[in-house]
Short mmCIF file of C-alpha atoms in Angstrom, two decimals:
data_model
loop_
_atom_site.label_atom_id
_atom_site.label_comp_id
_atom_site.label_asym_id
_atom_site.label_seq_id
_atom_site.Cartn_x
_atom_site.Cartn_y
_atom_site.Cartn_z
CA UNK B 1 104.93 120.11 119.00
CA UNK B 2 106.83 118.12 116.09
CA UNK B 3 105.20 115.84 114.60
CA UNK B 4 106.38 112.21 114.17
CA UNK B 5 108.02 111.16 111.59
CA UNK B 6 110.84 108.98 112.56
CA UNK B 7 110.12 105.15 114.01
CA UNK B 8 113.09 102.94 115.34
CA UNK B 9 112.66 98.98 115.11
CA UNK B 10 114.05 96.28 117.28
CA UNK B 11 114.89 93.48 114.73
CA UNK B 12 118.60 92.33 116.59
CA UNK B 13 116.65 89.51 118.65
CA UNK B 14 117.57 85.82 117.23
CA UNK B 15 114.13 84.59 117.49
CA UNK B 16 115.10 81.16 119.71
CA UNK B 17 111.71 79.72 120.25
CA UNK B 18 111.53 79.58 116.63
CA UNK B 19 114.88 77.61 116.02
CA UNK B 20 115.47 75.94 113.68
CA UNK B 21 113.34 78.03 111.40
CA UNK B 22 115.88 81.22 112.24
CA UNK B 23 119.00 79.24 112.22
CA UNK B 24 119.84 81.19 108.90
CA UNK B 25 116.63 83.49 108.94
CA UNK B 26 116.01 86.33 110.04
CA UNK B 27 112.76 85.51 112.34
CA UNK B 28 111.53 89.13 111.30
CA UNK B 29 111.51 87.61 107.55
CA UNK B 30 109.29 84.67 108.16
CA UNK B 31 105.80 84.90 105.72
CA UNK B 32 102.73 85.67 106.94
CA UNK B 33 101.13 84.03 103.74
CA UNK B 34 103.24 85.77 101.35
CA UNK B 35 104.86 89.02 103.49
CA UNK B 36 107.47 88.74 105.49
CA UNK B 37 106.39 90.10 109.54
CA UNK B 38 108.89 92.96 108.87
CA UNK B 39 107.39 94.39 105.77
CA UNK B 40 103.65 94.15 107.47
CA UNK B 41 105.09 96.53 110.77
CA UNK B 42 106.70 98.50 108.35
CA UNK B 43 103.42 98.90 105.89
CA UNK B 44 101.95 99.85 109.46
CA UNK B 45 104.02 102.69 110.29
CA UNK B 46 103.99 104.15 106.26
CA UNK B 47 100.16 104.30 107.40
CA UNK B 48 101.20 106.41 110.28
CA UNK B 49 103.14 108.63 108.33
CA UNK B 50 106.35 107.77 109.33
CA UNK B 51 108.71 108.90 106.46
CA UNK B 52 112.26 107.48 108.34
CA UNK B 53 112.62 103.90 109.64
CA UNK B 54 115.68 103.16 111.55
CA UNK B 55 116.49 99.22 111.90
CA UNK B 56 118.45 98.20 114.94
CA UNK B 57 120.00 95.06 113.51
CA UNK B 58 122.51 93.13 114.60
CA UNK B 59 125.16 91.30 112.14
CA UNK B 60 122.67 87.98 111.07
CA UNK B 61 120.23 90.40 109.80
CA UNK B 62 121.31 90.79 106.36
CA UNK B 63 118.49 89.27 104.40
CA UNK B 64 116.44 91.94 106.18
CA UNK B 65 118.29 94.51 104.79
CA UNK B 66 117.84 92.64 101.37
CA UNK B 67 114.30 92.47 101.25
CA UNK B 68 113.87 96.49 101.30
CA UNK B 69 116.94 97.32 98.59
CA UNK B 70 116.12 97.29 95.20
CA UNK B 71 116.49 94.07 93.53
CA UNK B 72 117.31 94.58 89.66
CA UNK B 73 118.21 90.97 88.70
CA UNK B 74 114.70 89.67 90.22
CA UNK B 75 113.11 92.94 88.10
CA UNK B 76 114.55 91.65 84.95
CA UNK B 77 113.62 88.73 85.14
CA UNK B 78 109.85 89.18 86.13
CA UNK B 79 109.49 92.03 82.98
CA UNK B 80 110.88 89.20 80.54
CA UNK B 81 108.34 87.70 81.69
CA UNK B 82 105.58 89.36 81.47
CA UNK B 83 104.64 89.77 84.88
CA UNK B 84 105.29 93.90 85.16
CA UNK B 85 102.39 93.95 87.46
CA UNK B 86 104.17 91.59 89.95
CA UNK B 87 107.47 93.62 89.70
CA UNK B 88 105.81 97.30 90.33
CA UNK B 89 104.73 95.97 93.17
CA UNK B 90 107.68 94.29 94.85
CA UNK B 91 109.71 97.47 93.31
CA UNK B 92 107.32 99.53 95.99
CA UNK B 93 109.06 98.15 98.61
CA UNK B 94 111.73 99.31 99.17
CA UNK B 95 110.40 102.84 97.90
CA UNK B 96 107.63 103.03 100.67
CA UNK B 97 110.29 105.06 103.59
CA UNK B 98 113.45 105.68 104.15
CA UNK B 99 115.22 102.61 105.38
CA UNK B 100 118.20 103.69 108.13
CA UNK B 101 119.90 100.81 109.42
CA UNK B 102 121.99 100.51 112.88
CA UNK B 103 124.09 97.77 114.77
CA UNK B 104 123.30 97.33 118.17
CA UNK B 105 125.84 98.57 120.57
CA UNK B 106 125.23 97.62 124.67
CA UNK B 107 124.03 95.05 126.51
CA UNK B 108 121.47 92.72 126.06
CA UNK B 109 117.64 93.85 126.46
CA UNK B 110 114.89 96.29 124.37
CA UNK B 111 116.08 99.28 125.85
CA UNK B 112 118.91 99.06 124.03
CA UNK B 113 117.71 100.00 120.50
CA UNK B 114 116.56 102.82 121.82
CA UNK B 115 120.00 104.10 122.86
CA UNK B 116 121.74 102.85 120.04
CA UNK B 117 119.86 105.10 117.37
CA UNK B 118 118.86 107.85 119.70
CA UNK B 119 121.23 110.29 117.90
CA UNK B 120 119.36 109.77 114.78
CA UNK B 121 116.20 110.62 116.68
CA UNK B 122 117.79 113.91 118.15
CA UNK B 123 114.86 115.57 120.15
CA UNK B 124 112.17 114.71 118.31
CA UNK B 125 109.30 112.04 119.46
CA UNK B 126 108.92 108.76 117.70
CA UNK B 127 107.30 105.62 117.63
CA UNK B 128 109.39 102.58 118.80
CA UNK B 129 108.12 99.13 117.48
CA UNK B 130 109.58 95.74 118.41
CA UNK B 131 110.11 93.76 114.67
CA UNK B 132 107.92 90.85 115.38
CA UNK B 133 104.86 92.03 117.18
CA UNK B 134 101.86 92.69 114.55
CA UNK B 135 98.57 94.76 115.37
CA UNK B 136 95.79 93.85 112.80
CA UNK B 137 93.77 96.62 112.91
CA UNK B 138 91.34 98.79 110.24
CA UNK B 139 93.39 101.97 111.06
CA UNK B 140 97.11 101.53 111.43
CA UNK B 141 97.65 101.11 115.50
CA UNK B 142 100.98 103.47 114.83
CA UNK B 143 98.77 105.62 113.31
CA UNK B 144 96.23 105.60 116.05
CA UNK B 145 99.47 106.58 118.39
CA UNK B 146 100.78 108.82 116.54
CA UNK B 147 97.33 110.97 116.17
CA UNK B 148 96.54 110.86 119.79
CA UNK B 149 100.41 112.29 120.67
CA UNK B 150 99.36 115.20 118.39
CA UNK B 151 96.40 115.72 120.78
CA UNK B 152 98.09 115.46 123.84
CA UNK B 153 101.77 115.01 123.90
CA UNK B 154 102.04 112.27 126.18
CA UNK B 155 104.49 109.61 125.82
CA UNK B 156 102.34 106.09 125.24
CA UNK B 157 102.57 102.33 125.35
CA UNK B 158 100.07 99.69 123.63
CA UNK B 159 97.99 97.77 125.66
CA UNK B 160 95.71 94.43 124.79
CA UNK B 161 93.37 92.87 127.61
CA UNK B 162 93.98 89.55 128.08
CA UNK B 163 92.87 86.19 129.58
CA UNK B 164 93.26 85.68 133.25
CA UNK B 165 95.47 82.64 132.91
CA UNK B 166 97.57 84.82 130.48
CA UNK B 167 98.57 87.50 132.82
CA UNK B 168 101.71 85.42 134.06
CA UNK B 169 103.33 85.52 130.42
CA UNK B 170 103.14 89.57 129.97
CA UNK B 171 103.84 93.02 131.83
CA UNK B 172 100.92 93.95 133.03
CA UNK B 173 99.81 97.88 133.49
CA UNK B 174 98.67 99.01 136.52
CA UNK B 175 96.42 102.33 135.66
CA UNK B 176 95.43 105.29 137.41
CA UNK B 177 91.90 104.71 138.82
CA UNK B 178 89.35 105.91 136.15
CA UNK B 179 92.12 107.19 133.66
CA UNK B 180 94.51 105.20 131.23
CA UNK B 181 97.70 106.79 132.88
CA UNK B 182 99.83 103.89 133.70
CA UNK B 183 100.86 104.07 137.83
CA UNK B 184 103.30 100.79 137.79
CA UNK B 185 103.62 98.25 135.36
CA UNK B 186 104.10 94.60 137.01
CA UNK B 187 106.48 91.67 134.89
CA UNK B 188 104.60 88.68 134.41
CA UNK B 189 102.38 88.83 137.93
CA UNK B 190 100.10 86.04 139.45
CA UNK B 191 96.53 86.20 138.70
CA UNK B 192 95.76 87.61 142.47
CA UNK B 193 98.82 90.13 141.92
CA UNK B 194 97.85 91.10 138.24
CA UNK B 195 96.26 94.79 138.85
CA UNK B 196 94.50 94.33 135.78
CA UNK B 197 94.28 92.40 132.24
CA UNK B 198 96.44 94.92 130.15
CA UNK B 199 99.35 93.37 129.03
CA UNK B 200 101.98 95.78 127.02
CA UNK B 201 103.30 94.97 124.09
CA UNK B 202 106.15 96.16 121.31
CA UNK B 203 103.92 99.65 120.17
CA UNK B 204 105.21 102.70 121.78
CA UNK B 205 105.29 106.83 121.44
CA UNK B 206 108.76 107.86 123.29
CA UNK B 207 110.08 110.87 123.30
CA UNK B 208 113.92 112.03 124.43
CA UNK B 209 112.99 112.42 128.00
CA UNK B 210 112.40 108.34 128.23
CA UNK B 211 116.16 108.60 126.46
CA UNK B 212 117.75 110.10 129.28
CA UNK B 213 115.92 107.86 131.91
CA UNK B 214 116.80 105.03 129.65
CA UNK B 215 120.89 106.23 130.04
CA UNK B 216 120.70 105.68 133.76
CA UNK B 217 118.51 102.67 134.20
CA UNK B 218 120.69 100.14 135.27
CA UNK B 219 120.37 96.62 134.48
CA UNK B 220 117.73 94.54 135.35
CA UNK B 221 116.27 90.84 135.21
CA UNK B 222 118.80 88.72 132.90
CA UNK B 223 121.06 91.28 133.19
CA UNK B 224 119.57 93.36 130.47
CA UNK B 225 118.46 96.58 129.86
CA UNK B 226 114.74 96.65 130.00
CA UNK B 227 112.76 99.81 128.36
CA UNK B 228 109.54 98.41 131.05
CA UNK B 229 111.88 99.77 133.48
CA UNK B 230 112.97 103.18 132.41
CA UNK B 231 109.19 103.91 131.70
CA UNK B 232 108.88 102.57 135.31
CA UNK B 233 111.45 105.04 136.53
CA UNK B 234 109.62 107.92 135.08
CA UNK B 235 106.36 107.15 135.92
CA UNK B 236 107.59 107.43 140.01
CA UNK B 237 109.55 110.38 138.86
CA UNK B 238 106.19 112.27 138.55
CA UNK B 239 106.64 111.66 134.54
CA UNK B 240 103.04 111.19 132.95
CA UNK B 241 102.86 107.61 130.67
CA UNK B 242 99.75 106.52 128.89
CA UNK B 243 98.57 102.99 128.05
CA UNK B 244 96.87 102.89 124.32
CA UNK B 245 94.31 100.49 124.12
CA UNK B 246 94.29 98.78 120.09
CA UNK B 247 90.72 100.09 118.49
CA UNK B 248 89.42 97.54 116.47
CA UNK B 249 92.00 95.46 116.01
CA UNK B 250 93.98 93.04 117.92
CA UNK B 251 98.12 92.61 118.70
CA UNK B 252 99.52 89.44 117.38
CA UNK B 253 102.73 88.28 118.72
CA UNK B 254 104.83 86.15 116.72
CA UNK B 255 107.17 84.84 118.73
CA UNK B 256 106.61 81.09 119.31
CA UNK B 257 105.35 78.89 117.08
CA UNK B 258 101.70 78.63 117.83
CA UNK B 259 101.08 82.25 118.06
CA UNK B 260 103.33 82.37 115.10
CA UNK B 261 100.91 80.05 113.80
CA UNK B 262 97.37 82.35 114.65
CA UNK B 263 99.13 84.96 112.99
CA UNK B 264 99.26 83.51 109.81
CA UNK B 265 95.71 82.22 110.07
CA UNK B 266 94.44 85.56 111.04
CA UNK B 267 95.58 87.30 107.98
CA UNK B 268 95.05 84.36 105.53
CA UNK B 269 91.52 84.26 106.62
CA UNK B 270 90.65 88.13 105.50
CA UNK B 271 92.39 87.39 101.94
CA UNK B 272 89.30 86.79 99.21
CA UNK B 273 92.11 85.07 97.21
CA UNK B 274 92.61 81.97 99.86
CA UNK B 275 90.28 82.05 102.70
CA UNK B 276 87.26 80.00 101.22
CA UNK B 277 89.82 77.27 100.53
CA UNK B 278 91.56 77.37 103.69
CA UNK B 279 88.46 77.60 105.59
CA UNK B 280 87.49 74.27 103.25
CA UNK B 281 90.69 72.49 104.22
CA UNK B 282 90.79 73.21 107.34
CA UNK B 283 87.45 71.25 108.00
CA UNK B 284 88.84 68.95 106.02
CA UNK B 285 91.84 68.12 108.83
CA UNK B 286 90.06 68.64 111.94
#
């Protein structure tokens, strides 16, 4: 079995619900305190050991690309004044992978990422992320993938229970009884309908048989090509698919402004640097 080493990333979305904020930025490149969302998936798969990171961009994503290139000027500037320390570290990043970058090509949808770099993939496995969903977890989520494929090969998708009321916003996974193998996954079901709490999210292991059911999946709701729906296909194909549950951690989505908004919060309240003071202020406000 080869191990995984490659990771493609959906960043070509243009982050509406967070307009105007994305009007001329990147919503991948908003802070969480003081990283961008991009660099924090991308710190996450490093962690997993993923060497090559292919961006599936689209032609607004620029700054992206900016943010993991070298950046001389800024370097001179921060060693004239004195602040080396500062510079070795934003030097590091665009030295932590391989950074691969792709233009979307096809219709509308998060299947389509997948086809547009899946000849730089070849037929190897790989984990595909979506650019602004964030796991905070002790171990890197990737990582927690990526060393369960190694143990049984089976293609994956990340899972997060949820609140009752919440089940109408996600896909929820319908499992196996007693197992984590995924029998149907249901878009954005009633409560009664939901067949459980497990809503999927952007953390996936695929491997090039999900390509080729990807290639004939035709479109679906919006008239885009959904990647819920190839896995769909394979799973009543006979094709085995496996729901990953996030060990201690939690997903954070970032893709409206009040869970844009946790997000932040979440990780500025595990910094020693800010969190005694934020906690302070916040009482302060409420």
């Amino acid at each position: 079995m080869k191990p995984i080493k490659k990771a493609i990333v959906a960043v070509a979305g243009s982050g509406t619900r967070l307009l105007p904020a994305t009007k001329a930025m990147p919503k991948e490149m908003l802070p969480i305190v003081d990283k961008p969302i991009i660099q924090l998936v991308v710190e996450e798969l490093v962690a997993a050991g993923i060497e090559d990171i292919i961006l599936v961009t689209k032609w607004d994503k620029k700054p992206l690309e900016d943010h993991f290139d070298h950046n001389w000027a800024l370097g001179d500037e921060l060693k004239k004044a004195g602040k080396e320390e500062l510079w070795d570290q934003v030097k590091k990043i665009s030295e932590m992978a391989n950074f691969i970058y792709v233009r979307q090509k096809g219709p509308y949808g998060n299947g389509t990422p997948v086809l547009s770099a899946a000849n730089l993939v070849d037929d190897e496995p790989f984990v595909f992320v979506w650019g602004d969903d964030l796991v905070k977890s002790k171990i890197s989520f990737s990582k927690q993938m990526v060393d369960d494929y190694a143990k049984h090969g089976q293609m994956m998708i990340g899972v997060q229970e949820v609140l009752p009321e919440d089940v109408v916003r996600y896909g929820i996974v319908k499992l196996k009884e007693g197992t984590m193998e995924i029998e149907d996954i249901i878009e954005k079901p009633t409560i009664k309908e939901a067949p459980s709490r497990y809503a999927d999210f952007g953390r996936m292991i695929l491997n090039p048989d999900i390509v080729e059911v990807l290639k004939k999946t035709a479109l679906g709701k919006g008239n885009e090509l959904w990647i819920v729906d190839a896995i769909r296909a394979y799973v009543k194909s006979g094709g085995k698919f496996l729901a990953k549950k996030v060990e201690d951690g939690e997903w954070l989505t970032t893709g409206d402004p009040m869970n844009y908004l946790k997000a932040i919060l979440t990780y500025a309240m595990e910094r020693e640097d800010i969190k005694d003071e934020l906690e302070k202020f916040m009482k302060e406000i409420i």
